[in-house]
PDB file of C-alpha atoms in Angstrom:
ATOM      1  CA  UNK A  23      86.370  93.432  94.830  1.00 73.00           C
ATOM      2  CA  UNK A  24      89.746  91.902  94.936  1.00 83.00           C
ATOM      3  CA  UNK A  25      92.848  93.217  96.741  1.00 83.00           C
ATOM      4  CA  UNK A  26      94.821  93.253  93.192  1.00 85.00           C
ATOM      5  CA  UNK A  27      91.812  95.175  91.982  1.00 87.00           C
ATOM      6  CA  UNK A  28      92.090  97.644  95.010  1.00 81.00           C
ATOM      7  CA  UNK A  29      95.478  98.362  94.426  1.00 81.00           C
ATOM      8  CA  UNK A  30      95.587  98.659  90.829  1.00 90.00           C
ATOM      9  CA  UNK A  31      93.055 101.474  91.631  1.00 88.00           C
ATOM     10  CA  UNK A  32      95.207 103.026  94.202  1.00 86.00           C
ATOM     11  CA  UNK A  33      98.222 103.043  91.703  1.00 86.00           C
ATOM     12  CA  UNK A  34      96.489 104.350  88.930  1.00 87.00           C
ATOM     13  CA  UNK A  35      94.975 107.218  91.419  1.00 84.00           C
ATOM     14  CA  UNK A  36      98.562 107.837  92.699  1.00 83.00           C
ATOM     15  CA  UNK A  37      99.965 108.405  89.279  1.00 82.00           C
ATOM     16  CA  UNK A  38      97.131 111.180  88.559  1.00 83.00           C
ATOM     17  CA  UNK A  39      97.540 112.847  92.032  1.00 81.00           C
ATOM     18  CA  UNK A  40     101.413 112.957  92.358  1.00 81.00           C
ATOM     19  CA  UNK A  41     102.395 115.439  89.545  1.00 80.00           C
ATOM     20  CA  UNK A  42     100.957 118.193  91.658  1.00 76.00           C
ATOM     21  CA  UNK A  43     101.858 117.332  95.067  1.00 80.00           C
ATOM     22  CA  UNK A  44     105.098 118.864  97.114  1.00 82.00           C
ATOM     23  CA  UNK A  45     107.461 116.187  98.189  1.00 84.00           C
ATOM     24  CA  UNK A  46     107.232 117.444 101.594  1.00 90.00           C
ATOM     25  CA  UNK A  47     104.332 116.167 104.146  1.00 92.00           C
ATOM     26  CA  UNK A  48     102.607 117.958 106.785  1.00 94.00           C
ATOM     27  CA  UNK A  49     101.702 115.687 110.025  1.00 96.00           C
ATOM     28  CA  UNK A  50      98.627 116.406 111.187  1.00 95.00           C
ATOM     29  CA  UNK A  51      97.049 115.762 114.745  1.00 94.00           C
ATOM     30  CA  UNK A  52      95.998 112.107 115.249  1.00 96.00           C
ATOM     31  CA  UNK A  53      95.139 109.960 118.376  1.00 95.00           C
ATOM     32  CA  UNK A  54      97.256 107.075 119.324  1.00 96.00           C
ATOM     33  CA  UNK A  55      97.493 104.285 116.464  1.00 97.00           C
ATOM     34  CA  UNK A  56      96.523 106.629 113.706  1.00 98.00           C
ATOM     35  CA  UNK A  57      98.814 108.505 111.419  1.00 97.00           C
ATOM     36  CA  UNK A  58      97.419 111.077 109.321  1.00 97.00           C
ATOM     37  CA  UNK A  59      99.366 113.391 106.933  1.00 95.00           C
ATOM     38  CA  UNK A  60      98.905 115.866 103.952  1.00 92.00           C
ATOM     39  CA  UNK A  61     100.256 116.768 101.067  1.00 90.00           C
ATOM     40  CA  UNK A  62      99.081 120.029  99.839  1.00 88.00           C
ATOM     41  CA  UNK A  63      95.357 118.992  98.701  1.00 88.00           C
ATOM     42  CA  UNK A  64      95.832 115.142  99.272  1.00 91.00           C
ATOM     43  CA  UNK A  65      95.119 113.921 103.049  1.00 93.00           C
ATOM     44  CA  UNK A  66      96.062 110.584 103.953  1.00 95.00           C
ATOM     45  CA  UNK A  67      94.422 108.923 107.119  1.00 97.00           C
ATOM     46  CA  UNK A  68      95.751 105.422 108.607  1.00 97.00           C
ATOM     47  CA  UNK A  69      94.234 103.823 111.370  1.00 98.00           C
ATOM     48  CA  UNK A  70      96.649 101.008 112.567  1.00 98.00           C
ATOM     49  CA  UNK A  71      94.674 100.544 115.771  1.00 97.00           C
ATOM     50  CA  UNK A  72      92.266  97.494 116.895  1.00 96.00           C
ATOM     51  CA  UNK A  73      89.358  99.735 116.902  1.00 97.00           C
ATOM     52  CA  UNK A  74      87.673 102.172 114.788  1.00 97.00           C
ATOM     53  CA  UNK A  75      88.157 106.052 114.811  1.00 97.00           C
ATOM     54  CA  UNK A  76      86.555 109.386 113.949  1.00 97.00           C
ATOM     55  CA  UNK A  77      88.829 111.919 112.907  1.00 96.00           C
ATOM     56  CA  UNK A  78      87.715 115.784 111.873  1.00 95.00           C
ATOM     57  CA  UNK A  79      88.265 115.999 108.144  1.00 93.00           C
ATOM     58  CA  UNK A  80      86.914 117.916 104.988  1.00 91.00           C
ATOM     59  CA  UNK A  81      86.680 116.957 101.501  1.00 94.00           C
ATOM     60  CA  UNK A  82      85.923 113.827  99.902  1.00 95.00           C
ATOM     61  CA  UNK A  83      87.104 110.132  99.881  1.00 96.00           C
ATOM     62  CA  UNK A  84      88.791 109.113  96.505  1.00 94.00           C
ATOM     63  CA  UNK A  85      89.955 105.788  97.766  1.00 92.00           C
ATOM     64  CA  UNK A  86      89.857 103.865 101.230  1.00 95.00           C
ATOM     65  CA  UNK A  87      90.986 100.038 101.718  1.00 93.00           C
ATOM     66  CA  UNK A  88      87.665  99.335 103.690  1.00 93.00           C
ATOM     67  CA  UNK A  89      84.227  99.846 102.498  1.00 93.00           C
ATOM     68  CA  UNK A  90      82.678 101.008 105.913  1.00 96.00           C
ATOM     69  CA  UNK A  91      85.122 104.084 105.745  1.00 97.00           C
ATOM     70  CA  UNK A  92      82.824 107.329 105.752  1.00 97.00           C
ATOM     71  CA  UNK A  93      82.986 111.063 105.630  1.00 97.00           C
ATOM     72  CA  UNK A  94      80.010 112.548 106.759  1.00 95.00           C
ATOM     73  CA  UNK A  95      79.409 115.976 108.705  1.00 94.00           C
ATOM     74  CA  UNK A  96      83.137 116.655 108.889  1.00 94.00           C
ATOM     75  CA  UNK A  97      83.952 113.620 110.610  1.00 96.00           C
ATOM     76  CA  UNK A  98      86.062 110.563 108.952  1.00 97.00           C
ATOM     77  CA  UNK A  99      85.511 107.216 110.564  1.00 97.00           C
ATOM     78  CA  UNK A 100      87.856 104.538 109.783  1.00 98.00           C
ATOM     79  CA  UNK A 101      87.496 101.170 110.831  1.00 98.00           C
ATOM     80  CA  UNK A 102      90.413  98.928 112.456  1.00 98.00           C
ATOM     81  CA  UNK A 103      93.592  98.420 110.037  1.00 96.00           C
ATOM     82  CA  UNK A 104      92.145 100.653 107.133  1.00 96.00           C
ATOM     83  CA  UNK A 105      93.206 103.928 105.208  1.00 96.00           C
ATOM     84  CA  UNK A 106      91.615 106.704 103.171  1.00 96.00           C
ATOM     85  CA  UNK A 107      92.839 109.047 100.797  1.00 95.00           C
ATOM     86  CA  UNK A 108      90.734 112.504 100.801  1.00 95.00           C
ATOM     87  CA  UNK A 109      90.693 115.636  98.546  1.00 91.00           C
ATOM     88  CA  UNK A 110      88.727 118.736  98.443  1.00 89.00           C
ATOM     89  CA  UNK A 111      85.239 118.499  97.618  1.00 86.00           C
ATOM     90  CA  UNK A 112      84.675 119.162  93.803  1.00 74.00           C
TER      91      UNK A 112
END
């Protein structure tokens, strides 16, 4: 799993998702060092801190920058310096 392969997957996923998304972002509550926003059905969470964080979340992870990102029991766990994109569960 190279960095190049990860970014190729992310760009392909973005191309599939972007057509149905509005231009406006909705900022969501997050602890210090973390940014969370939504664009319609897409939620993006970025942990810029040096510690793992747990955030309330729903749906399923479609891509994450770290293999240890998890969504379980309504909680998204993000390792330090990682991000995840979530969509509603199918």
